[in-house]
JSON list of C-alpha atoms in Angstrom, two decimals:
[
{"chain": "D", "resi": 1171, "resn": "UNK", "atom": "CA", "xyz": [67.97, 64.83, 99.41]},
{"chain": "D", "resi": 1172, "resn": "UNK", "atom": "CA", "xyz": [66.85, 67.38, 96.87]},
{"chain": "D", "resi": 1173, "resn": "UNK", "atom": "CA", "xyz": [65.15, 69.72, 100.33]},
{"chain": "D", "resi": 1174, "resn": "UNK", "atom": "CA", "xyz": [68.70, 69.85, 101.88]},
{"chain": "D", "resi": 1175, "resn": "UNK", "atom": "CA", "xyz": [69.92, 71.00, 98.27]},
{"chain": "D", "resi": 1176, "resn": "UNK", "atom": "CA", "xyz": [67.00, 73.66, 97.88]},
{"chain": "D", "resi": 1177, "resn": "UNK", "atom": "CA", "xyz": [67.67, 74.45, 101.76]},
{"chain": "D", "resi": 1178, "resn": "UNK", "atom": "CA", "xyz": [71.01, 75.32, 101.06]},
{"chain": "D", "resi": 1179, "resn": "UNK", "atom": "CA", "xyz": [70.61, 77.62, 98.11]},
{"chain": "D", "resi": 1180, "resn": "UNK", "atom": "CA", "xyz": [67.95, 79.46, 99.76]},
{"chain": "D", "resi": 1181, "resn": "UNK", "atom": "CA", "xyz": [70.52, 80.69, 102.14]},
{"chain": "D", "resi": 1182, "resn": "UNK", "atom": "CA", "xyz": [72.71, 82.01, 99.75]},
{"chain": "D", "resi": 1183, "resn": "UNK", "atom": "CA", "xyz": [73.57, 86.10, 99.14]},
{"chain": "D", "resi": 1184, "resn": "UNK", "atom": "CA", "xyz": [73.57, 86.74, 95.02]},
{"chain": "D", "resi": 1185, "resn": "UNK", "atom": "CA", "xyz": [75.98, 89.29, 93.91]},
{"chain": "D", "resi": 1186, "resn": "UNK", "atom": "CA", "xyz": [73.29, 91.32, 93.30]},
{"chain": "D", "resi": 1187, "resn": "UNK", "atom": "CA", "xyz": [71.62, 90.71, 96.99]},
{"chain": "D", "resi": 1188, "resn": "UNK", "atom": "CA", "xyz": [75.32, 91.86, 98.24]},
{"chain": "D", "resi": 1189, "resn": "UNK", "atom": "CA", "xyz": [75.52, 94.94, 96.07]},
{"chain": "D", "resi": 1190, "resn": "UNK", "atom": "CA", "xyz": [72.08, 95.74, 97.70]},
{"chain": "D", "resi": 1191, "resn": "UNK", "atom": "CA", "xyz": [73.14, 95.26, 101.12]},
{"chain": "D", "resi": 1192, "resn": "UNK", "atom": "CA", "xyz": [76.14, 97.86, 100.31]},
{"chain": "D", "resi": 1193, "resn": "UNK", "atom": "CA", "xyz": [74.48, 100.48, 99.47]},
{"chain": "D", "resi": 1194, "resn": "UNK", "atom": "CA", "xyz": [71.96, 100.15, 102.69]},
{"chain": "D", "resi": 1195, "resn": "UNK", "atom": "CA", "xyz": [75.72, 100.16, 104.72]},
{"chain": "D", "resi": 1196, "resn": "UNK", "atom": "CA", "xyz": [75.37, 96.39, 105.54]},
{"chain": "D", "resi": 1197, "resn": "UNK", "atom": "CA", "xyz": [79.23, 95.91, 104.65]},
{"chain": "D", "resi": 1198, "resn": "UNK", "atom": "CA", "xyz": [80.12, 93.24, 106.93]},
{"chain": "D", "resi": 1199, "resn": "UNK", "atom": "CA", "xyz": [77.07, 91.69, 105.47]},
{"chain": "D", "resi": 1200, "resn": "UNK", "atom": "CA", "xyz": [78.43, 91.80, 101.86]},
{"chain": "D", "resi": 1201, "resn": "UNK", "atom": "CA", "xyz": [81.96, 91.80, 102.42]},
{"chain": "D", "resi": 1202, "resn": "UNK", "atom": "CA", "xyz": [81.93, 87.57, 101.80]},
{"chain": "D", "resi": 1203, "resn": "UNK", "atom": "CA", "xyz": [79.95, 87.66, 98.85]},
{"chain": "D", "resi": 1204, "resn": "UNK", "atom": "CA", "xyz": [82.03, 90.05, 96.92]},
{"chain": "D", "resi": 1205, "resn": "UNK", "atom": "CA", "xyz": [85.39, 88.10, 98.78]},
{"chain": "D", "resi": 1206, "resn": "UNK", "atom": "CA", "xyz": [84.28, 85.20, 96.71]},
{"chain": "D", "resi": 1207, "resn": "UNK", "atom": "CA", "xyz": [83.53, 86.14, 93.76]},
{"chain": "D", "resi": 1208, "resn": "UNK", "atom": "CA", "xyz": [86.55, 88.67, 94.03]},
{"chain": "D", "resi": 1209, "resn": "UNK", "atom": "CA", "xyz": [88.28, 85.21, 93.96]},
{"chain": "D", "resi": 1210, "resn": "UNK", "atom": "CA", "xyz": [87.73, 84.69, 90.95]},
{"chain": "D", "resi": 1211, "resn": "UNK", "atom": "CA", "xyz": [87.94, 87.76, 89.08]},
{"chain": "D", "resi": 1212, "resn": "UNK", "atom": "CA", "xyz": [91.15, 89.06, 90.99]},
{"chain": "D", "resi": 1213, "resn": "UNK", "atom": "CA", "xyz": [91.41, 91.81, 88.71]},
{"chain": "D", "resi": 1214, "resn": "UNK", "atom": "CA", "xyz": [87.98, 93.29, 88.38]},
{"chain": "D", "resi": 1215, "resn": "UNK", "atom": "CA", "xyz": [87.43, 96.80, 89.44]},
{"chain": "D", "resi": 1216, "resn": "UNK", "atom": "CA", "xyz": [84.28, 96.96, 90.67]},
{"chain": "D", "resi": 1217, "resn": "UNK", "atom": "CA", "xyz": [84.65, 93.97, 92.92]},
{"chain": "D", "resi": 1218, "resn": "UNK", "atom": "CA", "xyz": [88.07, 95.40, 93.97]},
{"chain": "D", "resi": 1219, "resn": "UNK", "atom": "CA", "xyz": [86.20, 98.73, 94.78]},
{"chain": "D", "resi": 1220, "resn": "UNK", "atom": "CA", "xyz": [83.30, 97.00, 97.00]},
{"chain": "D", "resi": 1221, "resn": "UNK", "atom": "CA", "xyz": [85.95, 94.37, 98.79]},
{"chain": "D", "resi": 1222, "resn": "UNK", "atom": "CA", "xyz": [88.21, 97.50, 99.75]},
{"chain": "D", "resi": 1223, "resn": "UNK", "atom": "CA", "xyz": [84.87, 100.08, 100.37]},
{"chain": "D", "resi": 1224, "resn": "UNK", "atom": "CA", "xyz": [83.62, 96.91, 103.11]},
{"chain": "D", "resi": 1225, "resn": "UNK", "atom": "CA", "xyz": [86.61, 96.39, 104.91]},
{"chain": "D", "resi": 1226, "resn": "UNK", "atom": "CA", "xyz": [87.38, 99.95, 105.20]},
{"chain": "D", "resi": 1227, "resn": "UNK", "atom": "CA", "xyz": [84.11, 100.59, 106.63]},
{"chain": "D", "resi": 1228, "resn": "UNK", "atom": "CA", "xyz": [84.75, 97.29, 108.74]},
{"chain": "D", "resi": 1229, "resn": "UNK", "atom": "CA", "xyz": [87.99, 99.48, 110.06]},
{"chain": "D", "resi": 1230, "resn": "UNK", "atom": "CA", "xyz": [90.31, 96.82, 108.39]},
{"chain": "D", "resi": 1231, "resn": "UNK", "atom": "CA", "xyz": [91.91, 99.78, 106.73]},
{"chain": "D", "resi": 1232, "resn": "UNK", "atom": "CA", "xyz": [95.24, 98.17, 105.80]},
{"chain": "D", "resi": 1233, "resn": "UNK", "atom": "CA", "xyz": [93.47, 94.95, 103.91]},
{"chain": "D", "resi": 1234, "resn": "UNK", "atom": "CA", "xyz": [91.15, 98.08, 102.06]},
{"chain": "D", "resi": 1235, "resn": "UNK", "atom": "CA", "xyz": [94.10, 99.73, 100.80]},
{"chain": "D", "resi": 1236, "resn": "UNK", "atom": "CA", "xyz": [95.55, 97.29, 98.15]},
{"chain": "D", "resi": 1237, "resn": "UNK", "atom": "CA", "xyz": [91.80, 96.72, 97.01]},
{"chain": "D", "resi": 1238, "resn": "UNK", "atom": "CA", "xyz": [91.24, 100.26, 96.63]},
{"chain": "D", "resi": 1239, "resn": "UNK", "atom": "CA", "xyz": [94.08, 100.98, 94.48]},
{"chain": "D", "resi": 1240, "resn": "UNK", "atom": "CA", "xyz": [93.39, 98.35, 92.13]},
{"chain": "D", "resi": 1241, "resn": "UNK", "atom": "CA", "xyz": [89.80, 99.72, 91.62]},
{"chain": "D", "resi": 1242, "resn": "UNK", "atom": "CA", "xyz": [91.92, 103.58, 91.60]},
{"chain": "D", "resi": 1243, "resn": "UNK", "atom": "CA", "xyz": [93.97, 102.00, 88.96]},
{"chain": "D", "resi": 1244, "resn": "UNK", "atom": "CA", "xyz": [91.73, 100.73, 86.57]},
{"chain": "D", "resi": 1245, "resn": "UNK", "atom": "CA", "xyz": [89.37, 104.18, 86.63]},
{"chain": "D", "resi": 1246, "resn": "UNK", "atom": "CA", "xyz": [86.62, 103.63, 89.88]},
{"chain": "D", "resi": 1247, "resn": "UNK", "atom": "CA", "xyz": [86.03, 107.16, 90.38]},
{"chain": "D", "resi": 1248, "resn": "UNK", "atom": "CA", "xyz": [85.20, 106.89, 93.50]},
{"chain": "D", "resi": 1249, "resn": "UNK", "atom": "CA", "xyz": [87.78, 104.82, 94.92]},
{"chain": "D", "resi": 1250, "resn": "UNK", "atom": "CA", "xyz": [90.55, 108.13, 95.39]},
{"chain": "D", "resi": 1251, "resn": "UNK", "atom": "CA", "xyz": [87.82, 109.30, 97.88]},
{"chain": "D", "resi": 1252, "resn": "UNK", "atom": "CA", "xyz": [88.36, 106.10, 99.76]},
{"chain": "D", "resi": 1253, "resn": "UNK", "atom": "CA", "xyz": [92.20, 105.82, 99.82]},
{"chain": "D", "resi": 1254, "resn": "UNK", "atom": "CA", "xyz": [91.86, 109.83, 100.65]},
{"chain": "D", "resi": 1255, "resn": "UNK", "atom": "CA", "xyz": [90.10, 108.85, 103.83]},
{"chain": "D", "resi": 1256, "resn": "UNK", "atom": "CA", "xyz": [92.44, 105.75, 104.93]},
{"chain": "D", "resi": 1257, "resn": "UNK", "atom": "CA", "xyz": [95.35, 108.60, 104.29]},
{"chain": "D", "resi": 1258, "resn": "UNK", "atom": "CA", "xyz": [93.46, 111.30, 106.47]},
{"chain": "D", "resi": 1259, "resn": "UNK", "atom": "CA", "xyz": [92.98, 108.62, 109.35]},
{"chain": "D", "resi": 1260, "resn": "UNK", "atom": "CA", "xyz": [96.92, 107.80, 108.99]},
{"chain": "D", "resi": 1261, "resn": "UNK", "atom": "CA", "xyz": [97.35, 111.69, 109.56]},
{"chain": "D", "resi": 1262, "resn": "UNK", "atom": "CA", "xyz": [99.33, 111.51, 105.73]},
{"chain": "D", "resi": 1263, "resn": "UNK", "atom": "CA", "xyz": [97.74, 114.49, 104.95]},
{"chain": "D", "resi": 1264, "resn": "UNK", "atom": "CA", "xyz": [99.61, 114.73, 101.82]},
{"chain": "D", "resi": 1265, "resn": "UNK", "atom": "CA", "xyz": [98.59, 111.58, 100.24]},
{"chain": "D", "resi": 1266, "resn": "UNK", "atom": "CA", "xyz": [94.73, 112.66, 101.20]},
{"chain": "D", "resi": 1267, "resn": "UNK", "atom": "CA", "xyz": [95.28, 115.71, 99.45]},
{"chain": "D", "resi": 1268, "resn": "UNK", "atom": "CA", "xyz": [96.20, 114.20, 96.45]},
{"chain": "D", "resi": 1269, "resn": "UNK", "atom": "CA", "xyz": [93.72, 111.37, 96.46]},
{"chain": "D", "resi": 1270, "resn": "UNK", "atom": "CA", "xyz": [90.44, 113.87, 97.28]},
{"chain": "D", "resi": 1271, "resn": "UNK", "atom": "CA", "xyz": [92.31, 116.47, 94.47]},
{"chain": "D", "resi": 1272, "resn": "UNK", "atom": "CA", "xyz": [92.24, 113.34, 91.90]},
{"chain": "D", "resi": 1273, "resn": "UNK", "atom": "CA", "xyz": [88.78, 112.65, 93.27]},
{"chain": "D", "resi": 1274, "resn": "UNK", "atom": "CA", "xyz": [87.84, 116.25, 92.30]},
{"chain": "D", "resi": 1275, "resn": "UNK", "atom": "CA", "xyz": [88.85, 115.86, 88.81]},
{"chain": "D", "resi": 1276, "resn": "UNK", "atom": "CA", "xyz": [87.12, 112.63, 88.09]},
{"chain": "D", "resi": 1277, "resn": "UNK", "atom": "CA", "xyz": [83.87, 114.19, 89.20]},
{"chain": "D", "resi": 1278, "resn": "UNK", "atom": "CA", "xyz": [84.46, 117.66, 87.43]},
{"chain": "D", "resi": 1279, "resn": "UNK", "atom": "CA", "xyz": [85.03, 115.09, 84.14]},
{"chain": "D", "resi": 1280, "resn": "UNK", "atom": "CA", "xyz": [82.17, 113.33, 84.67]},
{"chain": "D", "resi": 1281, "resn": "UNK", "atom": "CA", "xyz": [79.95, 116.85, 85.64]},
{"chain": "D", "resi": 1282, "resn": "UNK", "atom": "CA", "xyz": [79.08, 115.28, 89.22]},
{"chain": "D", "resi": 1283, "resn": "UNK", "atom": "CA", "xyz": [79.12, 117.67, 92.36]},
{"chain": "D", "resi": 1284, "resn": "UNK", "atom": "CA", "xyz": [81.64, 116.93, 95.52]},
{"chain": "D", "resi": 1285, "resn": "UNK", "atom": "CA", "xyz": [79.44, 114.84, 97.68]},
{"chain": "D", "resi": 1286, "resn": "UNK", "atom": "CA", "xyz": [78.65, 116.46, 101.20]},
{"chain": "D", "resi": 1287, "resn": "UNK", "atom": "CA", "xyz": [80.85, 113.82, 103.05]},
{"chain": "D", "resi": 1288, "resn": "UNK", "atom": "CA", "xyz": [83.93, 114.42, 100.52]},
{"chain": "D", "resi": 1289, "resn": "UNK", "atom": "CA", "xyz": [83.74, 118.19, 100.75]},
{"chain": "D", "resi": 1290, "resn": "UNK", "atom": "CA", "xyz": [84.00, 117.83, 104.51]},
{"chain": "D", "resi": 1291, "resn": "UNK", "atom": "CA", "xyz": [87.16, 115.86, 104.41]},
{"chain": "D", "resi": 1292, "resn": "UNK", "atom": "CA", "xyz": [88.32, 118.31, 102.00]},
{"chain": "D", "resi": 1293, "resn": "UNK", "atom": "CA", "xyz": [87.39, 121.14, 104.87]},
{"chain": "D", "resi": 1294, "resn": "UNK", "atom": "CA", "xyz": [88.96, 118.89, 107.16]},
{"chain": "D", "resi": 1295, "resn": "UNK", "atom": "CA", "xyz": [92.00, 118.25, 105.40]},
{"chain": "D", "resi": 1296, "resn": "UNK", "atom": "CA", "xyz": [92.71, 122.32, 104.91]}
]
């Protein structure tokens, strides 16, 4: 009894094991962990920021969106350069503008430089 308990622990993806797997672009991978314990911390910004980050990436842009402007909402930097992108591929090239321009000031607060990929929507987006 206690090797089918062990067994199925073994399998299991720690928070911190799904935060890894982000950052190496292995969203689908992540996506459930953070789901989970996104269910119970509804509100927290960080998990908001990686749910909506994984299923944008997953091209589940519409499920992203409320996620993303949670994390927006309660300060994530980066998540204006997310709902910037969703906008772009929505051709609201408004709403991009002023998501990547409220990107820009959040990194010009924080002294961080417009990563490569952001400036090129920005370029795009002109």
């Amino acid at each position: 009894m206690s090797f089918l308990c062990v067994g199925a622990f073994a399998g299991a993806v720690t928070l911190d094991e799904a935060k890894e797997m982000y950052l190496q672009g292995d969203f689908a991978g992540a996506l459930p962990v953070f789901q989970e314990a996104l269910a119970s911390k509804p509100k927290d910004a960080s998990l908001n920021h990686w749910v909506g980050v994984c299923l944008m990436q997953e091209g589940r842009d519409d499920e992203a969106v409320p996620h993303l402007k949670i994390a927006d909402t309660k300060g994530i930097a980066e998540a204006p350069r997310y709902l910037a992108e969703i906008a772009f591929r929505k051709y609201d090239f408004e709403e991009a503008e002023n998501y990547i321009a409220k990107y820009e000031k959040a990194l010009k607060k924080s002294r961080k430089t417009m990563p490569e990929g952001a400036q090129a929507m920005i370029d795009r987006i002109d």
